[in-house]
XYZ file of C-alpha atoms in Angstrom:
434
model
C 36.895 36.746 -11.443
C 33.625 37.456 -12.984
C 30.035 36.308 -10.655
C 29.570 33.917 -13.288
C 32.835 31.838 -13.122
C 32.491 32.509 -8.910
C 29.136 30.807 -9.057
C 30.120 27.550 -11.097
C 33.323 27.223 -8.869
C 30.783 27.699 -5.760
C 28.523 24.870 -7.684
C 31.382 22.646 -8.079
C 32.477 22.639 -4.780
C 28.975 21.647 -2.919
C 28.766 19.007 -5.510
C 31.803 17.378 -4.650
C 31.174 18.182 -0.765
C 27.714 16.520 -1.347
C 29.355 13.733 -3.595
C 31.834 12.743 -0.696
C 29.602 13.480 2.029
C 27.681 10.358 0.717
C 30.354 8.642 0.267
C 31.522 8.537 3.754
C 27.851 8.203 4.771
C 27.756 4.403 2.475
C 31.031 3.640 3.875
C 29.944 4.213 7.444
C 26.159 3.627 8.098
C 25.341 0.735 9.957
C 23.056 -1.375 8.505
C 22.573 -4.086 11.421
C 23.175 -7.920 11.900
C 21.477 -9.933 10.037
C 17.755 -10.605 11.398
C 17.520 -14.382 13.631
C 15.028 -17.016 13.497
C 11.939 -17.394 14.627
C 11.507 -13.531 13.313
C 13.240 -13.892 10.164
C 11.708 -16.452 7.775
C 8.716 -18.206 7.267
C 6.693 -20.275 9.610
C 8.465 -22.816 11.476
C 6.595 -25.727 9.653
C 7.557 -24.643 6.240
C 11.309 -26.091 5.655
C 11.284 -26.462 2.101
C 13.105 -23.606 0.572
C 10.780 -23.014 -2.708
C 7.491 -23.592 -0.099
C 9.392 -20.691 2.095
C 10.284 -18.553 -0.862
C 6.191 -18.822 -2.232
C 5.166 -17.655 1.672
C 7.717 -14.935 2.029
C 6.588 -14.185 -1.868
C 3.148 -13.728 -0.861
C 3.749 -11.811 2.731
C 5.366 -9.488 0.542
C 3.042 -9.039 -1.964
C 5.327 -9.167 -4.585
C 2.709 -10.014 -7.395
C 0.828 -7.166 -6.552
C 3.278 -4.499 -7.867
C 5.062 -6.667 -10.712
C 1.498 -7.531 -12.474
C -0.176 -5.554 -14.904
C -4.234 -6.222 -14.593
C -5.151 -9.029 -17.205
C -1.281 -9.826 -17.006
C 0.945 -12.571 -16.365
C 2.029 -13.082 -12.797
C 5.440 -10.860 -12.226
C 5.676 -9.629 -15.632
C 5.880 -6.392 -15.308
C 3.913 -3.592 -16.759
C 1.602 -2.447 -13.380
C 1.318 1.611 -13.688
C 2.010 3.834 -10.940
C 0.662 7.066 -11.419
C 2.630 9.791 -9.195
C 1.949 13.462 -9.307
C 5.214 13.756 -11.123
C 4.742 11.040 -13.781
C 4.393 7.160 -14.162
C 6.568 4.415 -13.023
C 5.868 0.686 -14.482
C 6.403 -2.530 -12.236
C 9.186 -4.609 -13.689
C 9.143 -8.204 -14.746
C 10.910 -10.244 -12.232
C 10.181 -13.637 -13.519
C 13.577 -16.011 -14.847
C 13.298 -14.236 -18.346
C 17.201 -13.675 -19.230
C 16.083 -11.296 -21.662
C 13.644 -8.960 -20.026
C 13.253 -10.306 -16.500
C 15.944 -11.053 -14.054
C 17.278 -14.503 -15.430
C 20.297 -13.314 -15.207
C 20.807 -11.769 -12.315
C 23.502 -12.954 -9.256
C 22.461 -13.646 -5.717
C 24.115 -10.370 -4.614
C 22.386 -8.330 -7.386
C 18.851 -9.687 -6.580
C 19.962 -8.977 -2.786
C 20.679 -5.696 -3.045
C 18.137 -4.913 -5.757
C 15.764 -5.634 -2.629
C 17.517 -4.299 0.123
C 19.295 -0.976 -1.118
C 17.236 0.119 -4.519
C 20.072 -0.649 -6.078
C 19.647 -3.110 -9.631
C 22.471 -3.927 -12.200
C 21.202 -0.800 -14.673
C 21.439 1.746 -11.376
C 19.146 3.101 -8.633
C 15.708 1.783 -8.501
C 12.869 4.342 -7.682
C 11.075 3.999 -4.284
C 7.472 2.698 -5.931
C 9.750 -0.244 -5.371
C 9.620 -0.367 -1.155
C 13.118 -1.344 -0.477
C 12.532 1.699 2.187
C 10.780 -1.358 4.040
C 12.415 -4.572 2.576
C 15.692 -3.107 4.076
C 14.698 -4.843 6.994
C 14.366 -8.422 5.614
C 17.093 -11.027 6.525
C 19.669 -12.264 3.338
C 17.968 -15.746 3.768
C 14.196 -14.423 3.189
C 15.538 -12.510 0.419
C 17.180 -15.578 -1.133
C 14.332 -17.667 -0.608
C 12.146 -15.304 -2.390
C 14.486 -15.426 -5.510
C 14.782 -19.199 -5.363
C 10.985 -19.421 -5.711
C 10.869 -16.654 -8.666
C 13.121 -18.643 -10.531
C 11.112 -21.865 -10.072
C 8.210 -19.864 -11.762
C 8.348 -20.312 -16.009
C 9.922 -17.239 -17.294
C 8.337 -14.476 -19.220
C 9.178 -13.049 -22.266
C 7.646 -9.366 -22.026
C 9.497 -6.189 -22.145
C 9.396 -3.797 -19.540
C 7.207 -0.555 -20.587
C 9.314 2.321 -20.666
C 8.985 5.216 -17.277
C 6.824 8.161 -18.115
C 8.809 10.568 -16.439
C 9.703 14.516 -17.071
C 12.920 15.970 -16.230
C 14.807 15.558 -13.636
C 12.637 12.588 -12.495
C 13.961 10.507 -15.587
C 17.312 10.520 -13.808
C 17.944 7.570 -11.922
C 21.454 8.884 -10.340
C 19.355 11.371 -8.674
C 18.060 8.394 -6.186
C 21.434 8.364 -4.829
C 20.909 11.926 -3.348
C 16.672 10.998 -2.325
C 18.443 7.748 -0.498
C 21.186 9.727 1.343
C 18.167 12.148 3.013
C 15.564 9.426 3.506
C 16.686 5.945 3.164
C 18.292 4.303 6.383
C 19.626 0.756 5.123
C 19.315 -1.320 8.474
C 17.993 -4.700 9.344
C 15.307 -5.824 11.612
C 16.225 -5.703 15.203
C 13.886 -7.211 17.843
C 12.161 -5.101 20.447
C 13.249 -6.419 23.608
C 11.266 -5.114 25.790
C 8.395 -7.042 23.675
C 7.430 -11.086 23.534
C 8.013 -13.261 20.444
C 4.607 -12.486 19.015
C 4.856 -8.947 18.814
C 8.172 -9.033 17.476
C 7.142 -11.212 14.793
C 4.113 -9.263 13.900
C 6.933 -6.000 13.435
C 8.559 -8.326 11.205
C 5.663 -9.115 9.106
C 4.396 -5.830 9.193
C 7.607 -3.714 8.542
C 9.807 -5.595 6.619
C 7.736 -7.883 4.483
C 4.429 -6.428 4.558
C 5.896 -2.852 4.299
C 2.188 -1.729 5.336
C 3.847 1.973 5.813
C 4.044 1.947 2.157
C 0.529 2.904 1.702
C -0.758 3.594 5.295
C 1.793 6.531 6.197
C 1.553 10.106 4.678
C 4.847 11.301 2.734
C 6.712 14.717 2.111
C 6.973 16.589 -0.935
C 9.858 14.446 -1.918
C 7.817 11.142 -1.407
C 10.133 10.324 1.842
C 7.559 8.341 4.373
C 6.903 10.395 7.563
C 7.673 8.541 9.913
C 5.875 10.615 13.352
C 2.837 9.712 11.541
C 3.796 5.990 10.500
C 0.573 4.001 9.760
C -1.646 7.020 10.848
C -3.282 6.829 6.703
C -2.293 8.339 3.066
C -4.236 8.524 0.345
C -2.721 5.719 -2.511
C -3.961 5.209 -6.145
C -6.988 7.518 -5.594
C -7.968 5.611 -2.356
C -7.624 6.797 1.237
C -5.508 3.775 3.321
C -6.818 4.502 6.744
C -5.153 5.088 10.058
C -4.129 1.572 11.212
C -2.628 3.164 14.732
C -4.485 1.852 18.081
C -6.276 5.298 18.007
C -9.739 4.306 19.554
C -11.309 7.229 17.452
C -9.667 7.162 14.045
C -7.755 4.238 14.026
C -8.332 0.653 14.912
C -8.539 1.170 18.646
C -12.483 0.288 18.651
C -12.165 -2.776 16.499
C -11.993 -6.375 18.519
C -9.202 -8.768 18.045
C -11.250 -11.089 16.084
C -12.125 -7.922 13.635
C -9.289 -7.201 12.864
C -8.073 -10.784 12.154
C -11.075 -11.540 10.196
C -10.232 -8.482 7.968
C -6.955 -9.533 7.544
C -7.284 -12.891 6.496
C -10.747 -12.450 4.349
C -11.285 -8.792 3.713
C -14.273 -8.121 5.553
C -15.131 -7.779 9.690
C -18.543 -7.975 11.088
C -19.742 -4.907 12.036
C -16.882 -2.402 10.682
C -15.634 -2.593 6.982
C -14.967 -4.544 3.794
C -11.700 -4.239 2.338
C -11.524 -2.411 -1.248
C -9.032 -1.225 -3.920
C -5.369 -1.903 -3.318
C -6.329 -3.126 0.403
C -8.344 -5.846 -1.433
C -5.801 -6.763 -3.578
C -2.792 -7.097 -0.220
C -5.943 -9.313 1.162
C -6.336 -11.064 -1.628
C -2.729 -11.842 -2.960
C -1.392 -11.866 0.561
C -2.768 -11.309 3.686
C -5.473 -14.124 3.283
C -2.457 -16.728 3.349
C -0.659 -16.483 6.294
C -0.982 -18.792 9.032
C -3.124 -18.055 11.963
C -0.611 -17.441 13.817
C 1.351 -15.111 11.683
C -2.263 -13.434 11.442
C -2.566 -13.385 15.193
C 1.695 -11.722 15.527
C 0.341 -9.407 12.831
C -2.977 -8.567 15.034
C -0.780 -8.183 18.199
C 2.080 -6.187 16.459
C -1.001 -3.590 14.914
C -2.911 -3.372 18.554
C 0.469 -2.434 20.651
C 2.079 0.285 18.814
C 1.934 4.446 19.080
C -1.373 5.327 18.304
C -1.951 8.636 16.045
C -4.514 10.839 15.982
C -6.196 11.176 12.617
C -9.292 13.864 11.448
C -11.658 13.808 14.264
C -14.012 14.567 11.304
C -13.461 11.077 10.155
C -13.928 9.023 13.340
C -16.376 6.075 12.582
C -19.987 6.465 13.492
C -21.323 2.764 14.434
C -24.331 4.206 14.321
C -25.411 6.973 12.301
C -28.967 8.186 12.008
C -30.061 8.006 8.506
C -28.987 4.237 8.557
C -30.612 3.227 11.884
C -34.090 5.381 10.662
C -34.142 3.260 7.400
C -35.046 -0.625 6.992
C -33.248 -2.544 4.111
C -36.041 -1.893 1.505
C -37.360 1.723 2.177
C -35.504 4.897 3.597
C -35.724 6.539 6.446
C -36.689 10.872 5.861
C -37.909 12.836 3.169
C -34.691 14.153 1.493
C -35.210 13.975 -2.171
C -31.768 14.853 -3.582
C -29.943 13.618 -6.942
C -27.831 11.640 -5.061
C -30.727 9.629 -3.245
C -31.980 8.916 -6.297
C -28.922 7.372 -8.277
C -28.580 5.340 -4.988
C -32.313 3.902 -4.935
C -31.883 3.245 -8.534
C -28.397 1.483 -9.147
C -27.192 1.026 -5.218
C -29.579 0.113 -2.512
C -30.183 -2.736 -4.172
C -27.234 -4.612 -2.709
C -26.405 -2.513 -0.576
C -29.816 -1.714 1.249
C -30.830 1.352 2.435
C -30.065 0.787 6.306
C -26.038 -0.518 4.890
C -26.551 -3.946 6.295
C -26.122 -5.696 2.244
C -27.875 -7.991 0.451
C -26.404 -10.740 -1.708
C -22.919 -10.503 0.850
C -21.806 -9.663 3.862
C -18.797 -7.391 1.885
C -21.532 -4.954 0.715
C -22.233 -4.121 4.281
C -21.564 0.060 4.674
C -22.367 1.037 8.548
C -18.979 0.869 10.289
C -16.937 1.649 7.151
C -13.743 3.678 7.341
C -14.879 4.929 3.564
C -18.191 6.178 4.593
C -16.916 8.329 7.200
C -14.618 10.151 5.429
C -16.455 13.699 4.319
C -14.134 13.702 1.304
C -15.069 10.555 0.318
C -12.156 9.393 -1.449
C -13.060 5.591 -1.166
C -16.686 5.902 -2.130
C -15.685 7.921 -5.061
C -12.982 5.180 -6.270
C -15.228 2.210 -5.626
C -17.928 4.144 -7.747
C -15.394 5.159 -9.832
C -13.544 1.587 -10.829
C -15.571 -0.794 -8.406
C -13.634 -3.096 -6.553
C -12.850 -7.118 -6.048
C -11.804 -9.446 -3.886
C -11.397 -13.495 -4.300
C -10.696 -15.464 -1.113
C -10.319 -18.398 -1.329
C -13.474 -19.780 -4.329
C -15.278 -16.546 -2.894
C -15.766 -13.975 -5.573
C -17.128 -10.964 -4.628
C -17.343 -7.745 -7.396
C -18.676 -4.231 -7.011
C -19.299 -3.177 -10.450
C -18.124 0.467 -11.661
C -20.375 3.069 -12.781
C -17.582 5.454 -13.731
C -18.684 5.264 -17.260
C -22.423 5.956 -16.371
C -22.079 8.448 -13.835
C -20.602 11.992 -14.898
C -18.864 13.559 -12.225
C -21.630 15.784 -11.036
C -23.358 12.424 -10.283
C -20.541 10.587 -8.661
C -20.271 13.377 -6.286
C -24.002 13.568 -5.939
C -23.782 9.659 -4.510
C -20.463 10.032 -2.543
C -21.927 12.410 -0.633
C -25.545 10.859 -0.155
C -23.713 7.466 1.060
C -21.426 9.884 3.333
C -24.204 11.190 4.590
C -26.562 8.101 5.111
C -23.976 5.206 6.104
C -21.574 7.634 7.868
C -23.634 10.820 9.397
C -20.862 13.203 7.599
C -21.770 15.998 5.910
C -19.748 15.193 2.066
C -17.186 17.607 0.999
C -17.002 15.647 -2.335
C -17.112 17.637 -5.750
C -17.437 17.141 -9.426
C -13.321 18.682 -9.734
C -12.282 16.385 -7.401
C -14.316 13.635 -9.311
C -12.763 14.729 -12.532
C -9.377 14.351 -10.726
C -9.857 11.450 -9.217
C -10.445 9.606 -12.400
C -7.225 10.451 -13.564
C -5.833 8.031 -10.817
């Protein structure tokens, strides 16, 4: 038998062992009993079922990731650009032609809950990973409230993916090493609060999407779940009770104004995709959903992060500056494209002008030497509407080349955060790619 032959009949053989293997693994995982009430669902004082399907819409922040900017609400077309290519959001409105009009109860079930849609596997941009977790009824109620929406003729763009990304029966094999279908079960060694806030958190609000660091296979790593990743460019912090990198510092009521409004006295102003969970989701919960959320976020493992990025309340070149001239002598580039197109809302001591969300001193972003915030919200700007509040942060990424963007990242690192910036035109250049 030649090594040739040897080798394919070796290659058949661990495909079929793998092919079986997973087999008996889908045959035999347990995926959990179905998730009770008061966790599952929404609030008690929403009975309606198309009223509970827009909450549970919203907690999920399903608009967010089926939009395109400028677009019609769950349309499709939103680009996720991955180091191996771009995904597009699909429409999920009643369209029977290009949305999901047509789809069963059990399809749009396990669509959500396994990755699994009527043309095959579903890539993990879409977080069933986390929406495993959600009970049959929440799912339901989410579809029933889709459905209520007017339908929307628009095709979905096509994946921008090389080989072998552009296979979707490949998922199969990604889902067998790091996706664990299984249900929500309470903690009970925890109250009702807490256990809801898990729910919220895990399942619907899937905040380890963003906030947890991944492998080189884009699995989530979960001994550093919620300790921050970098998404879209931007650097979703460390939402662990760490007191130095995480939220451990923050009070209860700042970290419940940030979630329902974006912005807490003191410590930050949400930006980039955290504005936009604020904005389409977080700011509508009910105040006590905010409060289970607040509990859930303040009792769990904390992880260390960088010590290099623990927040400085109070870092020098702020505190030595009022809000019209600066504190020093240092005549750098950066200084100077700040004085001429920054301080001006900002102000040079990072208290803000015009609005409280252009306060600096206490920001996560700042104190990051590698600036990957500050460079984004230079970059692209940022926005937030809560509520008839409009707040914008224009973008200067046209204006700026990337020698100056860097110039300013690491000026505003320096000033507002009492890091010494590690930011560079290359990663700039990079950057805008994003």
């Amino acid at each position: 038998m030649s090594n040739a032959l040897r080798w394919l009949l070796w290659l058949i053989v661990a495909v079929v062992v793998i092919a079986g293997g997973y087999a008996l693994y889908t045959l035999l995982r347990p995926v959990g009993p179905e998730p009770a009430a008061p966790i599952a669902g929404a609030p008690a004082g929403i009975t309606d079922k198309l009223a509970r399907g827009e909450y549970l819409a919203r907690a999920a922040d399903c608009v967010a990731c089926h939009t395109a900017p400028g677009g019609k609400p769950f349309a499709g077309g939103f680009a996720f650009k991955l180091p191996f290519g771009t995904i597009y959001g699909t429409n999920i409105t009643a369209d029977k032609e290009t949305g999901i009009g047509d789809w069963s109860d059990e399809q749009f079930v396990r669509a959500v809950r396994e990755g699994v849609g009527p043309q095959g596997n579903l890539y993990p941009a879409m977080p069933y990973t986390s929406y495993t977790a959600l009970s049959r009824d929440d799912v339901l109620a989410i579809k029933a409230y889709l459905f209520s929406l007017p339908p929307v003729k628009q095709a979905n763009p096509q994946n921008d993916l090389p080989f072998p990304f552009n296979q979707r029966w490949g998922m199969k094999f990604w889902n067998l090493a790091f996706f664990h279908e299984k249900r929500f079960e309470p903690n009970l060694n925890q109250d009702e609060q807490w256990n809801r806030g898990a729910y919220l958190a895990t399942a619907l609000g899937h905040c380890s999407e963003c906030h947890t660091p991944r492998n080189l296979a884009f699995g989530i790593n979960q001994s550093k779940n919620l300790g921050g990743e970098v998404i879209q460019g931007w650097f979703a912090g460390n939402i662990t009770p760490d007191a130095q990198t995480g939220i451990g510092g923050w009070s209860e009521q700042q970290l419940s104004q940030y979630l329902a409004t974006g912005h807490a006295e003191g410590r930050s102003s949400a930006a980039g995709p955290m504005a936009e969970a604020v904005e389409n989701s977080l700011q509508y919960l009910t105040p006590e959903d905010n409060q289970a959320l607040v509990k859930y976020l303040r009792n769990i493992e904390p992880i260390a992060g960088d010590s290099a990025s623990a927040v400085n309340l109070q870092p020098k070149g702020a505190l030595s500056s009022s809000a019209v001239l600066p504190g020093g002598q240092e005549d750098s580039l950066g200084r100077r494209l700040f004085a001429g197109d920054c301080s001006g809302c900002h102000q040079w001591n990072g208290v803000g002008r015009q609005s409280k969300y252009a306060s600096l001193v206490g920001s996560t972003a700042v104190n990051d030497p590698q600036g990957r915030s500050v460079v984004q919200a230079i970059l692209k700007g940022t926005r937030i509407s809560i509520g008839e509040q409009h707040e914008v942060m224009p973008d200067f990424g046209a204006q700026y080349s990337d020698e100056e963007v860097a110039a300013v990242a690491n000026y505003v690192v320096g000033q507002f955060g009492e890091k010494q910036g590690k930011v560079t035109a290359k990663q700039v250049a990079e950057q805008r790619k994003q």
